[in-house]
């Protein structure tokens, strides 16, 4: 189910994505980027990713938050908090499990996912911390084109870790990848 939420959400129409970008960055994607692919490369529950090129030709991925997703998340979290409270106070297993604290922690984590600047800052920190590790490349964040709802990062090509045939075809050592 989590994989489905991450990778298989229906895409948001381009005009809605362009509206988010314009609201966040002050201009439509066609003005900001030298090229911007209207069809997403990936679409997930919180946002979707579009390929683009900077003015200097650098290929990037632009992650754009779904319009209205923050409101939906807050409503869902409120329902979840109510259910946790109900279970904690009226059901036998409530005394053994701290459901309300679990929901609060989950809500905190999910709210952090809605702020793409946190993701960008984490990428920058990883890049600094692993600068001497040749087997790891963390994409560059283009901060002048990033906000809490839009994240522009260096495009990297790769193989998903669960695509064993793809890893083998690329000549990658699975054990080394796992390490």
GROMACS .gro file of N, CA and C in nm:
model
  537
    1UNK      N    1   0.082  -0.120   0.000
    1UNK     CA    2   0.000   0.000   0.000
    1UNK      C    3   0.086   0.125   0.000
    2UNK      N    4   0.195   0.125   0.080
    2UNK     CA    5   0.282   0.242   0.082
    2UNK      C    6   0.349   0.262  -0.054
    3UNK      N    7   0.389   0.153  -0.119
    3UNK     CA    8   0.450   0.165  -0.251
    3UNK      C    9   0.351   0.225  -0.349
    4UNK      N   10   0.224   0.184  -0.340
    4UNK     CA   11   0.122   0.239  -0.428
    4UNK      C   12   0.105   0.389  -0.404
    5UNK      N   13   0.105   0.430  -0.277
    5UNK     CA   14   0.094   0.572  -0.245
    5UNK      C   15   0.214   0.650  -0.296
    6UNK      N   16   0.331   0.589  -0.292
    6UNK     CA   17   0.452   0.658  -0.334
    6UNK      C   18   0.461   0.672  -0.484
    7UNK      N   19   0.423   0.570  -0.558
    7UNK     CA   20   0.455   0.565  -0.700
    7UNK      C   21   0.338   0.560  -0.795
    8UNK      N   22   0.217   0.542  -0.749
    8UNK     CA   23   0.110   0.514  -0.844
    8UNK      C   24  -0.014   0.602  -0.824
    9UNK      N   25   0.000   0.720  -0.768
    9UNK     CA   26  -0.115   0.809  -0.755
    9UNK      C   27  -0.146   0.868  -0.891
   10UNK      N   28  -0.272   0.892  -0.921
   10UNK     CA   29  -0.304   0.952  -1.051
   10UNK      C   30  -0.242   1.092  -1.062
   11UNK      N   31  -0.191   1.127  -1.179
   11UNK     CA   32  -0.125   1.258  -1.192
   11UNK      C   33  -0.225   1.374  -1.185
   12UNK      N   34  -0.174   1.486  -1.136
   12UNK     CA   35  -0.250   1.611  -1.135
   12UNK      C   36  -0.236   1.672  -1.274
   13UNK      N   37  -0.343   1.728  -1.329
   13UNK     CA   38  -0.332   1.791  -1.462
   13UNK      C   39  -0.226   1.903  -1.463
   14UNK      N   40  -0.159   1.916  -1.577
   14UNK     CA   41  -0.049   2.011  -1.589
   14UNK      C   42  -0.090   2.153  -1.550
   15UNK      N   43  -0.207   2.198  -1.590
   15UNK     CA   44  -0.246   2.337  -1.561
   15UNK      C   45  -0.250   2.364  -1.411
   16UNK      N   46  -0.285   2.262  -1.331
   16UNK     CA   47  -0.286   2.279  -1.185
   16UNK      C   48  -0.144   2.283  -1.130
   17UNK      N   49  -0.056   2.202  -1.186
   17UNK     CA   50   0.085   2.203  -1.146
   17UNK      C   51   0.148   2.337  -1.182
   18UNK      N   52   0.119   2.386  -1.301
   18UNK     CA   53   0.173   2.516  -1.344
   18UNK      C   54   0.126   2.628  -1.251
   19UNK      N   55   0.002   2.619  -1.202
   19UNK     CA   56  -0.051   2.718  -1.110
   19UNK      C   57   0.026   2.717  -0.978
   20UNK      N   58   0.058   2.598  -0.927
   20UNK     CA   59   0.136   2.587  -0.803
   20UNK      C   60   0.274   2.649  -0.824
   21UNK      N   61   0.339   2.615  -0.935
   21UNK     CA   62   0.473   2.669  -0.962
   21UNK      C   63   0.468   2.820  -0.971
   22UNK      N   64   0.371   2.873  -1.042
   22UNK     CA   65   0.361   3.019  -1.055
   22UNK      C   66   0.335   3.085  -0.920
   23UNK      N   67   0.250   3.026  -0.838
   23UNK     CA   68   0.223   3.082  -0.705
   23UNK      C   69   0.348   3.078  -0.617
   24UNK      N   70   0.428   2.973  -0.630
   24UNK     CA   71   0.546   2.957  -0.545
   24UNK      C   72   0.668   3.033  -0.597
   25UNK      N   73   0.687   3.033  -0.729
   25UNK     CA   74   0.810   3.091  -0.785
   25UNK      C   75   0.788   3.223  -0.859
   26UNK      N   76   0.661   3.264  -0.874
   26UNK     CA   77   0.632   3.396  -0.931
   26UNK      C   78   0.620   3.404  -1.081
   27UNK      N   79   0.630   3.291  -1.149
   27UNK     CA   80   0.616   3.290  -1.295
   27UNK      C   81   0.579   3.148  -1.339
   28UNK      N   82   0.522   3.134  -1.458
   28UNK     CA   83   0.489   3.000  -1.507
   28UNK      C   84   0.615   2.920  -1.540
   29UNK      N   85   0.603   2.788  -1.538
   29UNK     CA   86   0.721   2.703  -1.564
   29UNK      C   87   0.791   2.734  -1.695
   30UNK      N   88   0.715   2.769  -1.798
   30UNK     CA   89   0.774   2.796  -1.929
   30UNK      C   90   0.867   2.917  -1.925
   31UNK      N   91   0.846   3.007  -1.830
   31UNK     CA   92   0.930   3.126  -1.815
   31UNK      C   93   1.051   3.097  -1.728
   32UNK      N   94   1.034   3.013  -1.629
   32UNK     CA   95   1.139   2.984  -1.531
   32UNK      C   96   1.241   2.884  -1.585
   33UNK      N   97   1.193   2.781  -1.652
   33UNK     CA   98   1.279   2.673  -1.701
   33UNK      C   99   1.290   2.683  -1.853
   34UNK      N  100   1.408   2.646  -1.907
   34UNK     CA  101   1.427   2.646  -2.052
   34UNK      C  102   1.335   2.543  -2.117
   35UNK      N  103   1.314   2.431  -2.048
   35UNK     CA  104   1.220   2.327  -2.091
   35UNK      C  105   1.150   2.275  -1.966
   36UNK      N  106   1.023   2.236  -1.982
   36UNK     CA  107   0.949   2.176  -1.872
   36UNK      C  108   0.852   2.076  -1.931
   37UNK      N  109   0.867   1.949  -1.892
   37UNK     CA  110   0.780   1.844  -1.945
   37UNK      C  111   0.646   1.846  -1.872
   38UNK      N  112   0.536   1.869  -1.945
   38UNK     CA  113   0.404   1.873  -1.880
   38UNK      C  114   0.361   1.739  -1.820
   39UNK      N  115   0.402   1.630  -1.881
   39UNK     CA  116   0.368   1.497  -1.828
   39UNK      C  117   0.466   1.463  -1.716
   40UNK      N  118   0.416   1.421  -1.599
   40UNK     CA  119   0.508   1.390  -1.489
   40UNK      C  120   0.586   1.263  -1.513
   41UNK      N  121   0.707   1.259  -1.460
   41UNK     CA  122   0.787   1.137  -1.461
   41UNK      C  123   0.734   1.040  -1.357
   42UNK      N  124   0.683   1.095  -1.246
   42UNK     CA  125   0.629   1.013  -1.138
   42UNK      C  126   0.520   1.094  -1.068
   43UNK      N  127   0.424   1.022  -1.015
   43UNK     CA  128   0.315   1.087  -0.943
   43UNK      C  129   0.289   1.009  -0.815
   44UNK      N  130   0.293   1.078  -0.702
   44UNK     CA  131   0.274   1.013  -0.573
   44UNK      C  132   0.163   1.084  -0.496
   45UNK      N  133   0.141   1.041  -0.374
   45UNK     CA  134   0.028   1.092  -0.297
   45UNK      C  135   0.042   1.238  -0.257
   46UNK      N  136   0.164   1.286  -0.236
   46UNK     CA  137   0.184   1.425  -0.192
   46UNK      C  138   0.221   1.515  -0.308
   47UNK      N  139   0.290   1.464  -0.406
   47UNK     CA  140   0.332   1.548  -0.517
   47UNK      C  141   0.369   1.466  -0.638
   48UNK      N  142   0.418   1.537  -0.738
   48UNK     CA  143   0.464   1.467  -0.857
   48UNK      C  144   0.590   1.534  -0.908
   49UNK      N  145   0.665   1.459  -0.989
   49UNK     CA  146   0.795   1.503  -1.037
   49UNK      C  147   0.792   1.522  -1.188
   50UNK      N  148   0.844   1.636  -1.233
   50UNK     CA  149   0.850   1.669  -1.375
   50UNK      C  150   0.995   1.692  -1.416
   51UNK      N  151   1.032   1.646  -1.534
   51UNK     CA  152   1.164   1.673  -1.588
   51UNK      C  153   1.164   1.813  -1.647
   52UNK      N  154   1.277   1.880  -1.633
   52UNK     CA  155   1.292   2.016  -1.686
   52UNK      C  156   1.439   2.041  -1.716
   53UNK      N  157   1.467   2.156  -1.775
   53UNK     CA  158   1.605   2.198  -1.799
   53UNK      C  159   1.618   2.343  -1.755
   54UNK      N  160   1.732   2.371  -1.692
   54UNK     CA  161   1.761   2.509  -1.654
   54UNK      C  162   1.807   2.587  -1.777
   55UNK      N  163   1.819   2.716  -1.764
   55UNK     CA  164   1.860   2.801  -1.876
   55UNK      C  165   1.994   2.757  -1.934
   56UNK      N  166   2.085   2.705  -1.850
   56UNK     CA  167   2.216   2.661  -1.898
   56UNK      C  168   2.214   2.519  -1.954
   57UNK      N  169   2.096   2.456  -1.960
   57UNK     CA  170   2.082   2.323  -2.016
   57UNK      C  171   2.089   2.210  -1.914
   58UNK      N  172   2.115   2.242  -1.789
   58UNK     CA  173   2.125   2.140  -1.686
   58UNK      C  174   1.991   2.068  -1.669
   59UNK      N  175   1.991   1.934  -1.678
   59UNK     CA  176   1.866   1.861  -1.655
   59UNK      C  177   1.834   1.856  -1.506
   60UNK      N  178   1.708   1.884  -1.474
   60UNK     CA  179   1.662   1.885  -1.335
   60UNK      C  180   1.530   1.811  -1.324
   61UNK      N  181   1.495   1.779  -1.202
   61UNK     CA  182   1.364   1.726  -1.169
   61UNK      C  183   1.296   1.829  -1.080
   62UNK      N  184   1.173   1.861  -1.111
   62UNK     CA  185   1.096   1.958  -1.034
   62UNK      C  186   0.984   1.882  -0.964
   63UNK      N  187   0.995   1.876  -0.833
   63UNK     CA  188   0.894   1.809  -0.752
   63UNK      C  189   0.793   1.915  -0.708
   64UNK      N  190   0.666   1.890  -0.739
   64UNK     CA  191   0.560   1.988  -0.714
   64UNK      C  192   0.453   1.924  -0.626
   65UNK      N  193   0.418   1.992  -0.520
   65UNK     CA  194   0.317   1.942  -0.429
   65UNK      C  195   0.178   1.950  -0.493
   66UNK      N  196   0.098   1.849  -0.469
   66UNK     CA  197  -0.039   1.847  -0.520
   66UNK      C  198  -0.118   1.964  -0.460
   67UNK      N  199  -0.196   2.033  -0.541
   67UNK     CA  200  -0.279   2.141  -0.487
   67UNK      C  201  -0.378   2.085  -0.384
   68UNK      N  202  -0.387   2.152  -0.270
   68UNK     CA  203  -0.483   2.113  -0.167
   68UNK      C  204  -0.444   1.994  -0.082
   69UNK      N  205  -0.328   1.934  -0.105
   69UNK     CA  206  -0.292   1.813  -0.031
   69UNK      C  207  -0.275   1.841   0.117
   70UNK      N  208  -0.226   1.958   0.153
   70UNK     CA  209  -0.206   1.989   0.296
   70UNK      C  210  -0.339   1.990   0.371
   71UNK      N  211  -0.444   2.045   0.308
   71UNK     CA  212  -0.576   2.045   0.372
   71UNK      C  213  -0.630   1.903   0.388
   72UNK      N  214  -0.612   1.821   0.287
   72UNK     CA  215  -0.658   1.681   0.294
   72UNK      C  216  -0.583   1.608   0.405
   73UNK      N  217  -0.452   1.628   0.414
   73UNK     CA  218  -0.372   1.563   0.517
   73UNK      C  219  -0.421   1.605   0.656
   74UNK      N  220  -0.445   1.734   0.674
   74UNK     CA  221  -0.490   1.782   0.806
   74UNK      C  222  -0.626   1.722   0.844
   75UNK      N  223  -0.716   1.713   0.749
   75UNK     CA  224  -0.847   1.652   0.778
   75UNK      C  225  -0.832   1.504   0.813
   76UNK      N  226  -0.750   1.434   0.737
   76UNK     CA  227  -0.727   1.292   0.764
   76UNK      C  228  -0.660   1.271   0.899
   77UNK      N  229  -0.566   1.357   0.933
   77UNK     CA  230  -0.498   1.345   1.062
   77UNK      C  231  -0.594   1.372   1.178
   78UNK      N  232  -0.686   1.466   1.159
   78UNK     CA  233  -0.785   1.494   1.264
   78UNK      C  234  -0.874   1.372   1.287
   79UNK      N  235  -0.916   1.306   1.180
   79UNK     CA  236  -0.997   1.185   1.194
   79UNK      C  237  -0.916   1.076   1.264
   80UNK      N  238  -0.792   1.059   1.224
   80UNK     CA  239  -0.705   0.958   1.284
   80UNK      C  240  -0.685   0.987   1.433
   81UNK      N  241  -0.666   1.113   1.469
   81UNK     CA  242  -0.649   1.150   1.610
   81UNK      C  243  -0.775   1.119   1.690
   82UNK      N  244  -0.891   1.147   1.632
   82UNK     CA  245  -1.018   1.116   1.699
   82UNK      C  246  -1.033   0.965   1.721
   83UNK      N  247  -1.000   0.888   1.619
   83UNK     CA  248  -1.009   0.742   1.631
   83UNK      C  249  -0.912   0.689   1.736
   84UNK      N  250  -0.791   0.744   1.738
   84UNK     CA  251  -0.693   0.701   1.838
   84UNK      C  252  -0.742   0.734   1.979
   85UNK      N  253  -0.800   0.851   1.995
   85UNK     CA  254  -0.853   0.889   2.127
   85UNK      C  255  -0.966   0.795   2.168
   86UNK      N  256  -1.055   0.767   2.074
   86UNK     CA  257  -1.166   0.676   2.101
   86UNK      C  258  -1.113   0.538   2.142
   87UNK      N  259  -1.020   0.487   2.066
   87UNK     CA  260  -0.963   0.355   2.097
   87UNK      C  261  -0.890   0.356   2.231
   88UNK      N  262  -0.820   0.464   2.260
   88UNK     CA  263  -0.743   0.472   2.384
   88UNK      C  264  -0.832   0.478   2.507
   89UNK      N  265  -0.948   0.538   2.492
   89UNK     CA  266  -1.034   0.558   2.609
   89UNK      C  267  -1.145   0.454   2.622
   90UNK      N  268  -1.179   0.386   2.512
   90UNK     CA  269  -1.295   0.298   2.519
   90UNK      C  270  -1.270   0.153   2.482
   91UNK      N  271  -1.150   0.121   2.443
   91UNK     CA  272  -1.122  -0.017   2.402
   91UNK      C  273  -1.013  -0.075   2.489
   92UNK      N  274  -1.023  -0.203   2.518
   92UNK     CA  275  -0.931  -0.269   2.609
   92UNK      C  276  -0.785  -0.256   2.571
   93UNK      N  277  -0.755  -0.265   2.443
   93UNK     CA  278  -0.614  -0.258   2.404
   93UNK      C  279  -0.558  -0.118   2.416
   94UNK      N  280  -0.645  -0.018   2.435
   94UNK     CA  281  -0.600   0.120   2.448
   94UNK      C  282  -0.509   0.143   2.566
   95UNK      N  283  -0.524   0.064   2.672
   95UNK     CA  284  -0.438   0.083   2.790
   95UNK      C  285  -0.299   0.025   2.769
   96UNK      N  286  -0.281  -0.061   2.668
   96UNK     CA  287  -0.151  -0.121   2.641
   96UNK      C  288  -0.071  -0.049   2.534
   97UNK      N  289  -0.139   0.025   2.450
   97UNK     CA  290  -0.073   0.093   2.339
   97UNK      C  291  -0.099   0.242   2.349
   98UNK      N  292   0.002   0.322   2.328
   98UNK     CA  293  -0.011   0.466   2.335
   98UNK      C  294  -0.049   0.519   2.196
   99UNK      N  295  -0.171   0.489   2.154
   99UNK     CA  296  -0.216   0.522   2.020
   99UNK      C  297  -0.214   0.672   1.992
  100UNK      N  298  -0.252   0.752   2.090
  100UNK     CA  299  -0.255   0.897   2.067
  100UNK      C  300  -0.116   0.954   2.043
  101UNK      N  301  -0.017   0.907   2.117
  101UNK     CA  302   0.120   0.952   2.093
  101UNK      C  303   0.171   0.901   1.959
  102UNK      N  304   0.135   0.778   1.923
  102UNK     CA  305   0.175   0.724   1.794
  102UNK      C  306   0.119   0.810   1.681
  103UNK      N  307  -0.009   0.847   1.690
  103UNK     CA  308  -0.071   0.931   1.588
  103UNK      C  309  -0.006   1.069   1.586
  104UNK      N  310   0.027   1.124   1.702
  104UNK     CA  311   0.093   1.255   1.707
  104UNK      C  312   0.230   1.250   1.638
  105UNK      N  313   0.304   1.142   1.662
  105UNK     CA  314   0.434   1.127   1.597
  105UNK      C  315   0.419   1.110   1.445
  106UNK      N  316   0.322   1.029   1.406
  106UNK     CA  317   0.293   1.011   1.264
  106UNK      C  318   0.255   1.144   1.200
  107UNK      N  319   0.171   1.223   1.267
  107UNK     CA  320   0.128   1.354   1.215
  107UNK      C  321   0.248   1.446   1.199
  108UNK      N  322   0.337   1.447   1.296
  108UNK     CA  323   0.457   1.532   1.288
  108UNK      C  324   0.541   1.494   1.166
  109UNK      N  325   0.562   1.364   1.148
  109UNK     CA  326   0.642   1.316   1.035
  109UNK      C  327   0.576   1.352   0.902
  110UNK      N  328   0.446   1.331   0.893
  110UNK     CA  329   0.375   1.360   0.768
  110UNK      C  330   0.376   1.509   0.737
  111UNK      N  331   0.358   1.592   0.837
  111UNK     CA  332   0.363   1.738   0.815
  111UNK      C  333   0.501   1.780   0.766
  112UNK      N  334   0.605   1.716   0.817
  112UNK     CA  335   0.740   1.746   0.768
  112UNK      C  336   0.756   1.709   0.622
  113UNK      N  337   0.690   1.601   0.579
  113UNK     CA  338   0.695   1.560   0.439
  113UNK      C  339   0.633   1.665   0.346
  114UNK      N  340   0.544   1.745   0.399
  114UNK     CA  341   0.476   1.848   0.318
  114UNK      C  342   0.564   1.970   0.294
  115UNK      N  343   0.677   1.980   0.361
  115UNK     CA  344   0.767   2.094   0.345
  115UNK      C  345   0.890   2.051   0.268
  116UNK      N  346   0.893   2.080   0.139
  116UNK     CA  347   1.003   2.035   0.055
  116UNK      C  348   1.136   2.101   0.092
  117UNK      N  349   1.133   2.215   0.163
  117UNK     CA  350   1.260   2.274   0.205
  117UNK      C  351   1.331   2.182   0.305
  118UNK      N  352   1.255   2.110   0.385
  118UNK     CA  353   1.316   2.013   0.477
  118UNK      C  354   1.387   1.904   0.396
  119UNK      N  355   1.321   1.855   0.292
  119UNK     CA  356   1.383   1.753   0.207
  119UNK      C  357   1.511   1.806   0.143
  120UNK      N  358   1.505   1.929   0.094
  120UNK     CA  359   1.623   1.990   0.034
  120UNK      C  360   1.736   2.008   0.133
  121UNK      N  361   1.703   2.054   0.254
  121UNK     CA  362   1.805   2.070   0.358
  121UNK      C  363   1.866   1.935   0.397
  122UNK      N  364   1.783   1.832   0.402
  122UNK     CA  365   1.834   1.697   0.432
  122UNK      C  366   1.928   1.650   0.322
  123UNK      N  367   1.894   1.679   0.196
  123UNK     CA  368   1.982   1.641   0.085
  123UNK      C  369   2.115   1.714   0.097
  124UNK      N  370   2.111   1.843   0.127
  124UNK     CA  371   2.236   1.919   0.143
  124UNK      C  372   2.321   1.861   0.257
  125UNK      N  373   2.257   1.825   0.368
  125UNK     CA  374   2.329   1.769   0.481
  125UNK      C  375   2.392   1.634   0.443
  126UNK      N  376   2.316   1.549   0.374
  126UNK     CA  377   2.370   1.420   0.329
  126UNK      C  378   2.489   1.440   0.236
  127UNK      N  379   2.477   1.537   0.145
  127UNK     CA  380   2.585   1.562   0.050
  127UNK      C  381   2.713   1.603   0.124
  128UNK      N  382   2.698   1.689   0.224
  128UNK     CA  383   2.814   1.731   0.303
  128UNK      C  384   2.871   1.613   0.384
  129UNK      N  385   2.783   1.538   0.450
  129UNK     CA  386   2.828   1.430   0.537
  129UNK      C  387   2.894   1.315   0.461
  130UNK      N  388   2.857   1.296   0.336
  130UNK     CA  389   2.912   1.185   0.257
  130UNK      C  390   2.994   1.234   0.139
  131UNK      N  391   3.050   1.353   0.151
  131UNK     CA  392   3.128   1.411   0.042
  131UNK      C  393   3.246   1.321   0.002
  132UNK      N  394   3.299   1.245   0.095
  132UNK     CA  395   3.415   1.160   0.067
  132UNK      C  396   3.377   1.018   0.027
  133UNK      N  397   3.248   0.991   0.009
  133UNK     CA  398   3.203   0.856  -0.027
  133UNK      C  399   3.176   0.851  -0.178
  134UNK      N  400   3.266   0.789  -0.256
  134UNK     CA  401   3.250   0.790  -0.402
  134UNK      C  402   3.129   0.710  -0.451
  135UNK      N  403   3.076   0.619  -0.370
  135UNK     CA  404   2.964   0.536  -0.414
  135UNK      C  405   2.829   0.605  -0.395
  136UNK      N  406   2.830   0.724  -0.338
  136UNK     CA  407   2.704   0.794  -0.312
  136UNK      C  408   2.706   0.932  -0.374
  137UNK      N  409   2.604   0.961  -0.453
  137UNK     CA  410   2.588   1.095  -0.510
  137UNK      C  411   2.449   1.146  -0.474
  138UNK      N  412   2.443   1.254  -0.401
  138UNK     CA  413   2.317   1.316  -0.360
  138UNK      C  414   2.291   1.433  -0.453
  139UNK      N  415   2.171   1.441  -0.512
  139UNK     CA  416   2.144   1.548  -0.608
  139UNK      C  417   2.155   1.688  -0.548
  140UNK      N  418   2.205   1.780  -0.631
  140UNK     CA  419   2.217   1.921  -0.594
  140UNK      C  420   2.078   1.984  -0.592
  141UNK      N  421   2.050   2.064  -0.489
  141UNK     CA  422   1.924   2.138  -0.480
  141UNK      C  423   1.948   2.277  -0.539
  142UNK      N  424   1.858   2.322  -0.623
  142UNK     CA  425   1.864   2.457  -0.679
  142UNK      C  426   1.768   2.543  -0.597
  143UNK      N  427   1.825   2.606  -0.493
  143UNK     CA  428   1.745   2.678  -0.394
  143UNK      C  429   1.671   2.797  -0.452
  144UNK      N  430   1.725   2.862  -0.553
  144UNK     CA  431   1.658   2.977  -0.613
  144UNK      C  432   1.528   2.936  -0.683
  145UNK      N  433   1.512   2.806  -0.706
  145UNK     CA  434   1.392   2.751  -0.770
  145UNK      C  435   1.321   2.651  -0.679
  146UNK      N  436   1.333   2.671  -0.549
  146UNK     CA  437   1.272   2.579  -0.453
  146UNK      C  438   1.201   2.657  -0.342
  147UNK      N  439   1.090   2.601  -0.297
  147UNK     CA  440   1.009   2.659  -0.190
  147UNK      C  441   0.952   2.541  -0.109
  148UNK      N  442   0.871   2.566  -0.008
  148UNK     CA  443   0.809   2.453   0.063
  148UNK      C  444   0.723   2.363  -0.024
  149UNK      N  445   0.674   2.413  -0.140
  149UNK     CA  446   0.586   2.332  -0.225
  149UNK      C  447   0.646   2.297  -0.361
  150UNK      N  448   0.765   2.347  -0.390
  150UNK     CA  449   0.833   2.317  -0.517
  150UNK      C  450   0.980   2.291  -0.484
  151UNK      N  451   1.033   2.180  -0.534
  151UNK     CA  452   1.173   2.146  -0.510
  151UNK      C  453   1.238   2.114  -0.644
  152UNK      N  454   1.340   2.193  -0.678
  152UNK     CA  455   1.413   2.171  -0.803
  152UNK      C  456   1.549   2.112  -0.768
  153UNK      N  457   1.574   1.992  -0.824
  153UNK     CA  458   1.697   1.919  -0.793
  153UNK      C  459   1.761   1.866  -0.921
  154UNK      N  460   1.892   1.846  -0.911
  154UNK     CA  461   1.967   1.783  -1.018
  154UNK      C  462   1.901   1.650  -1.055
  155UNK      N  463   1.889   1.624  -1.185
  155UNK     CA  464   1.833   1.496  -1.228
  155UNK      C  465   1.941   1.389  -1.221
  156UNK      N  466   1.905   1.277  -1.161
  156UNK     CA  467   1.992   1.160  -1.157
  156UNK      C  468   1.920   1.045  -1.224
  157UNK      N  469   1.992   0.965  -1.297
  157UNK     CA  470   1.936   0.845  -1.358
  157UNK      C  471   1.978   0.727  -1.274
  158UNK      N  472   1.889   0.631  -1.258
  158UNK     CA  473   1.924   0.516  -1.177
  158UNK      C  474   1.824   0.404  -1.193
  159UNK      N  475   1.840   0.305  -1.108
  159UNK     CA  476   1.755   0.187  -1.106
  159UNK      C  477   1.697   0.175  -0.966
  160UNK      N  478   1.566   0.154  -0.956
  160UNK     CA  479   1.506   0.136  -0.825
  160UNK      C  480   1.566   0.013  -0.758
  161UNK      N  481   1.585   0.023  -0.630
  161UNK     CA  482   1.653  -0.083  -0.555
  161UNK      C  483   1.576  -0.215  -0.557
  162UNK      N  484   1.445  -0.210  -0.580
  162UNK     CA  485   1.367  -0.334  -0.584
  162UNK      C  486   1.356  -0.391  -0.725
  163UNK      N  487   1.422  -0.329  -0.822
  163UNK     CA  488   1.424  -0.377  -0.960
  163UNK      C  489   1.550  -0.463  -0.978
  164UNK      N  490   1.542  -0.588  -0.936
  164UNK     CA  491   1.659  -0.676  -0.938
  164UNK      C  492   1.711  -0.700  -1.079
  165UNK      N  493   1.620  -0.718  -1.173
  165UNK     CA  494   1.663  -0.739  -1.312
  165UNK      C  495   1.734  -0.614  -1.364
  166UNK      N  496   1.683  -0.497  -1.328
  166UNK     CA  497   1.746  -0.371  -1.370
  166UNK      C  498   1.883  -0.353  -1.308
  167UNK      N  499   1.898  -0.390  -1.181
  167UNK     CA  500   2.029  -0.382  -1.116
  167UNK      C  501   2.129  -0.474  -1.185
  168UNK      N  502   2.083  -0.597  -1.216
  168UNK     CA  503   2.170  -0.692  -1.283
  168UNK      C  504   2.206  -0.643  -1.423
  169UNK      N  505   2.108  -0.590  -1.497
  169UNK     CA  506   2.133  -0.542  -1.632
  169UNK      C  507   2.231  -0.425  -1.632
  170UNK      N  508   2.230  -0.345  -1.526
  170UNK     CA  509   2.321  -0.231  -1.516
  170UNK      C  510   2.460  -0.273  -1.467
  171UNK      N  511   2.476  -0.403  -1.436
  171UNK     CA  512   2.605  -0.452  -1.390
  171UNK      C  513   2.636  -0.413  -1.247
  172UNK      N  514   2.534  -0.386  -1.168
  172UNK     CA  515   2.554  -0.345  -1.029
  172UNK      C  516   2.558  -0.467  -0.938
  173UNK      N  517   2.650  -0.465  -0.845
  173UNK     CA  518   2.664  -0.571  -0.746
  173UNK      C  519   2.559  -0.547  -0.638
  174UNK      N  520   2.462  -0.637  -0.629
  174UNK     CA  521   2.352  -0.620  -0.533
  174UNK      C  522   2.401  -0.607  -0.389
  175UNK      N  523   2.501  -0.686  -0.353
  175UNK     CA  524   2.554  -0.681  -0.215
  175UNK      C  525   2.615  -0.542  -0.189
  176UNK      N  526   2.689  -0.490  -0.285
  176UNK     CA  527   2.750  -0.356  -0.269
  176UNK      C  528   2.642  -0.249  -0.260
  177UNK      N  529   2.537  -0.262  -0.340
  177UNK     CA  530   2.427  -0.167  -0.334
  177UNK      C  531   2.362  -0.171  -0.196
  178UNK      N  532   2.341  -0.290  -0.144
  178UNK     CA  533   2.280  -0.304  -0.010
  178UNK      C  534   2.371  -0.243   0.096
  179UNK      N  535   2.503  -0.263   0.081
  179UNK     CA  536   2.596  -0.203   0.179
  179UNK      C  537   2.591  -0.053   0.173
   0.00000   0.00000   0.00000
